[in-house]
Tab-separated table of C-alpha atoms in Angstrom:
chain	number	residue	atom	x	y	z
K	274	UNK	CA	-30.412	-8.859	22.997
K	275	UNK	CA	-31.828	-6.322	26.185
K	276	UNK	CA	-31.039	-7.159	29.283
K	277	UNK	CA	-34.455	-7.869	30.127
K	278	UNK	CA	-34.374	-10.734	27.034
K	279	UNK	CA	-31.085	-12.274	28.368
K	280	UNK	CA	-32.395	-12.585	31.786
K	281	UNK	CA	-35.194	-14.109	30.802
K	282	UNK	CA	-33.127	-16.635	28.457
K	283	UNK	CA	-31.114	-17.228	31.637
K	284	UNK	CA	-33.738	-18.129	33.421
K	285	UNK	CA	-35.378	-20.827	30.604
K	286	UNK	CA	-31.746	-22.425	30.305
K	287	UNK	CA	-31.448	-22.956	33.873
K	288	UNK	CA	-34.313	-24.626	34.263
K	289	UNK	CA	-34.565	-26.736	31.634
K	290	UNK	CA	-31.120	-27.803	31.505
K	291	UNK	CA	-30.448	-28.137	35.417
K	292	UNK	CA	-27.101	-26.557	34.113
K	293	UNK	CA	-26.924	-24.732	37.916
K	294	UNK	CA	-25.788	-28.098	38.761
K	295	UNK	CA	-22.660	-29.592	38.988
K	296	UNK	CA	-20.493	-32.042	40.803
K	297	UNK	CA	-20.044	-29.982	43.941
K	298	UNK	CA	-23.189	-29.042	44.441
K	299	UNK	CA	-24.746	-32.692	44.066
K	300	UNK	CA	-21.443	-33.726	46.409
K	301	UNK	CA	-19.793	-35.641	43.719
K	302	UNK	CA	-16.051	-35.991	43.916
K	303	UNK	CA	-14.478	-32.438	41.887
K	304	UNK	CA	-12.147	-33.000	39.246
K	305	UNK	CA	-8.851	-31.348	40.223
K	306	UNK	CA	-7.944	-28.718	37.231
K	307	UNK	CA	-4.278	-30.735	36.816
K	308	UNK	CA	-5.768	-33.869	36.691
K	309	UNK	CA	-6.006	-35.768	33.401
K	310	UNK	CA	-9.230	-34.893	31.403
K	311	UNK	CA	-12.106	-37.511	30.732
K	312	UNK	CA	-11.744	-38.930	27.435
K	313	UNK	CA	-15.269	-40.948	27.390
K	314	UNK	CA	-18.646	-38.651	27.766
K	315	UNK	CA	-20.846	-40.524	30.092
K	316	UNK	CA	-24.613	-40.978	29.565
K	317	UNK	CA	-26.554	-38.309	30.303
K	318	UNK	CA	-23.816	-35.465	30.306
K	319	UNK	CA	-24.914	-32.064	29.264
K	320	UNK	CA	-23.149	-28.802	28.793
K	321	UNK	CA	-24.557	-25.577	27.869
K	322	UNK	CA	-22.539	-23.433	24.897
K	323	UNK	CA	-23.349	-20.400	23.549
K	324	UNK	CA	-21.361	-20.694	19.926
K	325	UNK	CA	-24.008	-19.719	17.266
K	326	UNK	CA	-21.617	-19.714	14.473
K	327	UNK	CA	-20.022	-23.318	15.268
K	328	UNK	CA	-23.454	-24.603	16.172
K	329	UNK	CA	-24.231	-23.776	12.392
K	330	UNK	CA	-21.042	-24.650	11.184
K	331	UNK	CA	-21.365	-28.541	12.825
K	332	UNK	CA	-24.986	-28.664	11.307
K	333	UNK	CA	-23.384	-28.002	7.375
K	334	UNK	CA	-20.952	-30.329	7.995
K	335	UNK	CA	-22.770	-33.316	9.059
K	336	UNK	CA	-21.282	-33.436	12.507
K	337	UNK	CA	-24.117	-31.690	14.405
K	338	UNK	CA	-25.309	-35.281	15.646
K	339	UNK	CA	-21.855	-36.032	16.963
K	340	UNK	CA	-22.001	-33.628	19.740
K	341	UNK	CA	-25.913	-32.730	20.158
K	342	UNK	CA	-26.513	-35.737	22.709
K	343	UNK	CA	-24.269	-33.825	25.203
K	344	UNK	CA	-24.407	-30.423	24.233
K	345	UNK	CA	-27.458	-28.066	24.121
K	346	UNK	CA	-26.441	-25.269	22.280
K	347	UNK	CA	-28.072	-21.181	23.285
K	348	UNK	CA	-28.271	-18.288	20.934
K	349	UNK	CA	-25.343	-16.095	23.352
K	350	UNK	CA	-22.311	-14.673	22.235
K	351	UNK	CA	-19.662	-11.885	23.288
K	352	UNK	CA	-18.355	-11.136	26.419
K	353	UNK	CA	-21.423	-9.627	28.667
K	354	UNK	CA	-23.623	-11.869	27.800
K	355	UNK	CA	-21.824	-15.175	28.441
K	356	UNK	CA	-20.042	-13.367	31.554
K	357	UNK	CA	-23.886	-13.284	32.981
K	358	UNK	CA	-24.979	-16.751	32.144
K	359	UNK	CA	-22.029	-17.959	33.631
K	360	UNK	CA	-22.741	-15.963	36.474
K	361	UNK	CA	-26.208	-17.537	36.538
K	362	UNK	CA	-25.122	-20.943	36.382
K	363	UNK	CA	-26.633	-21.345	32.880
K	364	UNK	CA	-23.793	-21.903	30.580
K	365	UNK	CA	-20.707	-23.739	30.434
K	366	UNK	CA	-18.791	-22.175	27.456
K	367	UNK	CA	-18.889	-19.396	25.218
K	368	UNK	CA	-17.265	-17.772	21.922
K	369	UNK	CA	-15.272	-14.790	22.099
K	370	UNK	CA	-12.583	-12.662	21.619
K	371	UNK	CA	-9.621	-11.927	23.931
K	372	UNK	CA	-10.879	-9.713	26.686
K	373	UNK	CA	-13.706	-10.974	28.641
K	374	UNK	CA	-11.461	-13.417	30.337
K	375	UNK	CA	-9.684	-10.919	31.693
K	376	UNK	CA	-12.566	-9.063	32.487
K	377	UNK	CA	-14.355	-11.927	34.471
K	378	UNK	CA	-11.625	-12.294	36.619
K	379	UNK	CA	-10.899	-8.708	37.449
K	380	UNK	CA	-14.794	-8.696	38.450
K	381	UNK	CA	-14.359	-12.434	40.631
K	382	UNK	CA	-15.511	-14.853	38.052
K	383	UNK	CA	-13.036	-17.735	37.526
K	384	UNK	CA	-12.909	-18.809	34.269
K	385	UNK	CA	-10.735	-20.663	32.121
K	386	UNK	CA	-9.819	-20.760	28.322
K	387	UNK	CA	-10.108	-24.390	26.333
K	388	UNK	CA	-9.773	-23.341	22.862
K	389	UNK	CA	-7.772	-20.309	20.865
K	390	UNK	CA	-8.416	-19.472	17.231
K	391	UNK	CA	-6.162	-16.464	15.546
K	392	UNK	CA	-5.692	-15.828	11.201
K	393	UNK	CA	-2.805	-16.025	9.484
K	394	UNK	CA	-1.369	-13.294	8.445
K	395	UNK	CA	-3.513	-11.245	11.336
K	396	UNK	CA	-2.019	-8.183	10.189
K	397	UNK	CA	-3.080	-8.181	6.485
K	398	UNK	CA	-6.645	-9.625	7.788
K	399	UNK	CA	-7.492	-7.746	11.003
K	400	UNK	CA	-11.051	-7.969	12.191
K	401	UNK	CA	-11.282	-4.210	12.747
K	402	UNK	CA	-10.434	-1.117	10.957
K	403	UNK	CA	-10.887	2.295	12.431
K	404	UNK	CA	-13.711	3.802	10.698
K	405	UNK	CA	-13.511	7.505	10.174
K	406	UNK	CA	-16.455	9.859	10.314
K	407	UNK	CA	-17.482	11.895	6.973
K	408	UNK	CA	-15.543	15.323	7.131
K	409	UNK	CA	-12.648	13.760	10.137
K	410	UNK	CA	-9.474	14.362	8.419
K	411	UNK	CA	-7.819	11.213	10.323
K	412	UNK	CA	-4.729	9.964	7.562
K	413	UNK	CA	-2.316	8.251	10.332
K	414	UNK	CA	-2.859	7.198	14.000
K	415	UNK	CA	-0.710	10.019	15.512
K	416	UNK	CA	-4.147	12.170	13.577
K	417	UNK	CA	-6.570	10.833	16.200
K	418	UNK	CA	-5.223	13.033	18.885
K	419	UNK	CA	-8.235	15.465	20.140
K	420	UNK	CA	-10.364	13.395	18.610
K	421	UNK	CA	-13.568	11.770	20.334
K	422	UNK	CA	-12.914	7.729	19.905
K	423	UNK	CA	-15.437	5.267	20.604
K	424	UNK	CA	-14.687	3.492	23.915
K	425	UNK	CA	-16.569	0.054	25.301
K	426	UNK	CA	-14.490	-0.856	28.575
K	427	UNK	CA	-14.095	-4.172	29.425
K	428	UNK	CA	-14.929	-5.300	25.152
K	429	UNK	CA	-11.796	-6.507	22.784
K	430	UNK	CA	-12.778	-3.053	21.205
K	431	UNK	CA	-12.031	-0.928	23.953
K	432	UNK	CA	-9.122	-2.642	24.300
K	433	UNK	CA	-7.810	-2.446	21.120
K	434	UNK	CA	-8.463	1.637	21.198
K	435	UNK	CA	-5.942	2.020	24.105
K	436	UNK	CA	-3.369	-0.320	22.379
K	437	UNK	CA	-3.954	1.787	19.204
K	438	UNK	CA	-3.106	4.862	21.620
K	439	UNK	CA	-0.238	3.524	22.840
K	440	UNK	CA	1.549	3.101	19.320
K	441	UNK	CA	0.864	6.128	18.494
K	442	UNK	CA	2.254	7.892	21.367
K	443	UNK	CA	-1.063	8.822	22.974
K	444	UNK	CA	-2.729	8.395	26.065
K	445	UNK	CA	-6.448	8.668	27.055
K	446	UNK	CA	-5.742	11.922	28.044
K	447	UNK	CA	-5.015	13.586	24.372
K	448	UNK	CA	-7.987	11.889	23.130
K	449	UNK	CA	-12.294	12.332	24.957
K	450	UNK	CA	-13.169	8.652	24.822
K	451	UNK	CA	-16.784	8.155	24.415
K	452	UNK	CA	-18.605	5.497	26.143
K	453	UNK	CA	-20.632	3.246	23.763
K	454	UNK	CA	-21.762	0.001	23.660
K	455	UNK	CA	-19.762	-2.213	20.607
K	456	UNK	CA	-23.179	-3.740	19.652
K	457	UNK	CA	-24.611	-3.888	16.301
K	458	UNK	CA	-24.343	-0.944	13.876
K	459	UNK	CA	-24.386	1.521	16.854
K	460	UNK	CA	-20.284	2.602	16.340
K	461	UNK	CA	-21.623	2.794	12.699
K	462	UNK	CA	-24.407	5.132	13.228
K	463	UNK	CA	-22.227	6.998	15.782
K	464	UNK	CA	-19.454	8.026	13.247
K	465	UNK	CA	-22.060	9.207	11.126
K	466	UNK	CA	-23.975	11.069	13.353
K	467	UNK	CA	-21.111	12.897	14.214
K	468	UNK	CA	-21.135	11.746	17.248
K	469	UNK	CA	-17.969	10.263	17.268
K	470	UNK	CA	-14.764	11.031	14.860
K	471	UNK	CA	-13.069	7.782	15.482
K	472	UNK	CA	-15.079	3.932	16.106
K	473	UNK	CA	-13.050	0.530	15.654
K	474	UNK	CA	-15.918	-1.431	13.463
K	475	UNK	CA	-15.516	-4.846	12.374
K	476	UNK	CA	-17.120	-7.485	9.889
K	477	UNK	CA	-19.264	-6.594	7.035
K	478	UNK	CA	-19.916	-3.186	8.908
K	479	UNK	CA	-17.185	-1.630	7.600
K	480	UNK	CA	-17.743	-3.060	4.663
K	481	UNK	CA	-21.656	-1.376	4.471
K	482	UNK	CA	-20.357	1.946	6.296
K	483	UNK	CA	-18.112	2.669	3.607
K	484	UNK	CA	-20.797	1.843	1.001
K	485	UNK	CA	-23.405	3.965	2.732
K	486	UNK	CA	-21.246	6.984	3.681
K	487	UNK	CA	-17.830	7.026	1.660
K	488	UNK	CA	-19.810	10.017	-0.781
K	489	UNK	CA	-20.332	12.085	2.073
K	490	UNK	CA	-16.220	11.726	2.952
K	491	UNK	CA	-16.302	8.755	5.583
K	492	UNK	CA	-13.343	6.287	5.351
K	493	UNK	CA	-11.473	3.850	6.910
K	494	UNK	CA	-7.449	3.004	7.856
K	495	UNK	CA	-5.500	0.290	9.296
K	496	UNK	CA	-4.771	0.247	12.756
K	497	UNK	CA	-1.919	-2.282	12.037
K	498	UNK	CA	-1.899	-4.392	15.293
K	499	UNK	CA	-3.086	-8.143	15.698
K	500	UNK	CA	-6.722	-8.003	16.868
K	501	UNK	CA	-7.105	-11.840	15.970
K	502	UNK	CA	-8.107	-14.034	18.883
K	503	UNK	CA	-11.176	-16.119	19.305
K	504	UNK	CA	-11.490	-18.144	22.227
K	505	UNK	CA	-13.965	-20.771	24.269
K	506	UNK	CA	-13.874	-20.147	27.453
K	507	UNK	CA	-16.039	-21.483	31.028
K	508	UNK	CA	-16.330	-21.471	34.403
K	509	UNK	CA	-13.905	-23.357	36.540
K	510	UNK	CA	-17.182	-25.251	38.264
K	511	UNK	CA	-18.024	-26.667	35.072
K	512	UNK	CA	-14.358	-28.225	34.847
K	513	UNK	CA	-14.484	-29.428	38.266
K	514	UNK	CA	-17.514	-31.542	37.176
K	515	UNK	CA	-16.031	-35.082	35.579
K	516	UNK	CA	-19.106	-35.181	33.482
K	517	UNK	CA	-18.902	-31.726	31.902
K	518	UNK	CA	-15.197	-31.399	31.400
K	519	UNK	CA	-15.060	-34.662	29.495
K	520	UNK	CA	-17.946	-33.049	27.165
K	521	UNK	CA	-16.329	-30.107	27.418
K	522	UNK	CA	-12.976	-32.153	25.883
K	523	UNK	CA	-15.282	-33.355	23.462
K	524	UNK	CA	-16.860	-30.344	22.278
K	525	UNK	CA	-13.701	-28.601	21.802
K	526	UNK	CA	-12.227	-31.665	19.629
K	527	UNK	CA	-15.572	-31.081	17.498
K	528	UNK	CA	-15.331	-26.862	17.394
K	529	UNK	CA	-11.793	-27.500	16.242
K	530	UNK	CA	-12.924	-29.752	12.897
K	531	UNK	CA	-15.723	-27.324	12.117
K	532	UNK	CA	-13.556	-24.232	11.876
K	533	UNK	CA	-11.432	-26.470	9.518
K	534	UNK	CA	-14.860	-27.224	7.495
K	535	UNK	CA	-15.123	-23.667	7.553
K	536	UNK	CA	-11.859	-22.801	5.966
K	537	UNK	CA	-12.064	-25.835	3.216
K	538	UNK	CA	-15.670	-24.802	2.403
K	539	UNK	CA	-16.305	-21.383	1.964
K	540	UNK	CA	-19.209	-21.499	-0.667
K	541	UNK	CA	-20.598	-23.898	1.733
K	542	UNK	CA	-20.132	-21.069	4.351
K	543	UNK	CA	-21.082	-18.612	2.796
K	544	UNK	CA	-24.697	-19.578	1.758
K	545	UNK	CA	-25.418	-21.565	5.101
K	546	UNK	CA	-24.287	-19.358	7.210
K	547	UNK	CA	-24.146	-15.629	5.987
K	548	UNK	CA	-26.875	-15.929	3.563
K	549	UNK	CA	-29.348	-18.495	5.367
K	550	UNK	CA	-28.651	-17.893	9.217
K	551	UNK	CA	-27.726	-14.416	8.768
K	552	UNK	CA	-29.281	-12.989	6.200
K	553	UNK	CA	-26.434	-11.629	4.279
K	554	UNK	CA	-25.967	-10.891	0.636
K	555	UNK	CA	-23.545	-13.854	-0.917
K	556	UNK	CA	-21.451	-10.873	-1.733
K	557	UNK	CA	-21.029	-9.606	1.724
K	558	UNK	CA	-20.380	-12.956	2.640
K	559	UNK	CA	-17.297	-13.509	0.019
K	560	UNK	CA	-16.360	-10.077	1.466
K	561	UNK	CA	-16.411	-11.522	5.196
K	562	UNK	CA	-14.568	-15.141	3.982
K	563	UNK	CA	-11.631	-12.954	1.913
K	564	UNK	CA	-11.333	-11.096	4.423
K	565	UNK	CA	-11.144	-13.415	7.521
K	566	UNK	CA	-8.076	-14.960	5.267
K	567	UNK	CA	-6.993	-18.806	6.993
K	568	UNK	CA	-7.725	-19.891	10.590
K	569	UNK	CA	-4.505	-20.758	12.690
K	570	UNK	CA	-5.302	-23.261	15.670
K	571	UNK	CA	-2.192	-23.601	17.360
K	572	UNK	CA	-0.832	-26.437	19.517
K	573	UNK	CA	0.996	-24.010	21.335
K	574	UNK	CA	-0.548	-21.375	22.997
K	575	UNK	CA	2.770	-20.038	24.622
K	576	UNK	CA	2.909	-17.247	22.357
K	577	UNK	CA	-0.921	-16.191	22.654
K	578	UNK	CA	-0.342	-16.205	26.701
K	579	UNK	CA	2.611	-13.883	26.123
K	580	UNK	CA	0.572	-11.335	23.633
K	581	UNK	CA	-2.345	-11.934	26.514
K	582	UNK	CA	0.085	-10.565	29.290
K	583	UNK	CA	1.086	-7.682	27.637
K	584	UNK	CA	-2.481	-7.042	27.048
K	585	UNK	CA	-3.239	-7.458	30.721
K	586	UNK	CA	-0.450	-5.234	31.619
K	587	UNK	CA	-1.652	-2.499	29.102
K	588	UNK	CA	-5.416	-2.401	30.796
K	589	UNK	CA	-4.236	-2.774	34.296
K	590	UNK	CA	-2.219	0.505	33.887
K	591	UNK	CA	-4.948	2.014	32.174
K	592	UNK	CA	-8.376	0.858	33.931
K	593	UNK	CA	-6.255	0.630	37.707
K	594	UNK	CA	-7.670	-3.243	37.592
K	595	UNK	CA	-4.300	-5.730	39.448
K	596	UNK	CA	-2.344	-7.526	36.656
K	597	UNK	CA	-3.232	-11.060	36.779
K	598	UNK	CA	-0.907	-13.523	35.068
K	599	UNK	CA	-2.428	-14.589	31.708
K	600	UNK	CA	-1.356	-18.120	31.873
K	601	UNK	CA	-3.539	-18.422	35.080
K	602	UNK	CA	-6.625	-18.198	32.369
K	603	UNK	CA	-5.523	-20.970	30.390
K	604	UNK	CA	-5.961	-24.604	31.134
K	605	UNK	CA	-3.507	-25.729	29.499
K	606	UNK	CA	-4.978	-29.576	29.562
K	607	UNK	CA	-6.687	-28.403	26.735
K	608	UNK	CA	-3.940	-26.568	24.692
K	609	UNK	CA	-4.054	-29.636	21.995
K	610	UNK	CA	-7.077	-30.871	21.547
K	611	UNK	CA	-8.546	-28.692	18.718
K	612	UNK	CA	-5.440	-29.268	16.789
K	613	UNK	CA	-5.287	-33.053	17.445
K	614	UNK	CA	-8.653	-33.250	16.091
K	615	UNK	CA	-8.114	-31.433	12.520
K	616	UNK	CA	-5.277	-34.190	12.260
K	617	UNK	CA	-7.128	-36.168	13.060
K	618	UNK	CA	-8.658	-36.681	9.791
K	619	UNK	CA	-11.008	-33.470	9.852
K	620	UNK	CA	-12.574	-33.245	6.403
């Protein structure tokens, strides 16, 4: 989407949803963020939440009406994008992957995660590889030094280039990081350009750039780090709103049951979501199930605010941003919910 398209999106929400409002502004009482959450969504409760996938997901599974009298749902995803909205007052949670927490924060957004999603086995089913362009002779990880890598600050993949670094004994400085956006198939058409030796590609692009380019001597390895998480994620205003965090509660109990639909349906999947909504072959979409192995939703997150922190800690030192304690972008009201949900009788 340009920027010019998402503004204007912005804009649309906003007005027709009144999402810019919230309990403070109106002068309703705030709801502390360690007071109990709102079990029962009152009438006329609406939340904004960019989720595309889950949106579809809830719509297979016959849940869709369970959720759509409170939640209105808009076509935004990844960091940037929901880091704007939120900005603009026009959404109140979005889908991504570990870093744009961290990211709204360092730039004065307050945020807070309600719902984690890793694989099992993350190591065996990472979502990126580290595609090689044709001709790069790139066998190990200590083989990208002197090698132009493609960088996206403030993305999970830019982060997951200087982690790669730092196993393999490397810093930025034995490498020329090149700045590109992580957007489409433009790391794809980078490596085989030439413009870049080294790109971190994900989902059925690696699948297609191997396809498309292996003759001419592109390739792929394993970076061999976890590169799993998935998270919701708002503003704190929207918490602080009774209304919203109890459909906010709600939604999350409803995101958890549909990624469990997701894992116990996969044909189901596959042709409703990769096929239909987007526009897949049912091949590539076997290729993206099998290799997306089992969802883990834990009940715990102690262990994905740990990994967090030393994530923080590893971008701090590198980008000169303050280390900010990970467990500060958690509510940890929510830490259950998801999970209580699946056994809850999720089908």
């Amino acid at each position: 989407m340009s920027r010019k398209r998402l503004f204007s999106a912005l804009a649309l929400l906003a007005l027709v949803t009144g999402c810019g409002s919230n309990a403070a502004a109106d002068g309703a009482a705030k709801l502390s963020l360690d007071a109990p959450l709102p079990t029962t969504v009152p009438d006329g409760a609406k939340i904004v939440v960019g989720d595309p996938a889950t949106e579809v997901a809830l719509k297979l599974s016959g849940q869709y009406d369970k959720v759509s009298k409170y939640v209105q749902f808009a076509n935004l995803s990844g960091g940037p994008q929901t880091t704007e909205a939120f900005r603009a007052h026009a959404l109140d949670l979005g889908s991504v992957a570990e870093i744009p927490s961290i990211h709204a924060t360092w730039t004065g957004l307050h945020v807070k995660i309600v719902a984690s999603k890793f694989r099992q086995d993350p190591i065996g089913h990472p979502i990126y590889k580290l595609g090689i362009a044709p001709g790069v002779s790139v066998k190990t990880l200590g083989d990208l030094r002197d090698k132009k890598i493609a960088y996206s600050p403030g993305q999970a993949q830019g982060a997951l280039i200087l982690k790669v670094l730092k196993k393999a004994g490397l810093t930025k400085e034995d490498v020329k990081l090149v700045e590109l956006p992580s957007t489409g198939d433009v790391y794809t058409q980078a490596l085989a350009g030439k413009q870049v030796d080294v790109a971190p590609i994900g989902g059925v692009q690696i699948k297609r750039y191997l396809a498309k380019y292996g003759k001419d001597g592109a390739g792929t390895i394993d970076h061999g780090l976890r590169d799993d998480a998935g998270h919701l994620y708002g503003p704190v205003e929207s918490l602080e709103d009774p209304a919203k965090a109890a459909a906010i509660r709600a939604y999350v109990a409803a995101w958890g049951v549909a990624q469990n639909w997701i894992d116990k349906h996969p044909k189901e999947w596959i042709q409703g979501y990769y096929v239909k909504d987007q526009g897949l072959s049912a091949a590539d979409g076997q290729w993206l199930v099998d290799n997306a192995g089992h969802p883990d939703i834990p009940a715990d997150w102690s262990d994905a605010i740990e990994r967090q922190q030393q994530t923080i800690e590893l971008l701090a030192k590198e980008t000169g941003n303050k280390v900010i304690q990970a467990k500060d972008l958690y509510d940890l009201r929510f830490q259950t919910v998801a999970a209580d949900a699946i056994k809850g009788g999720a089908k």
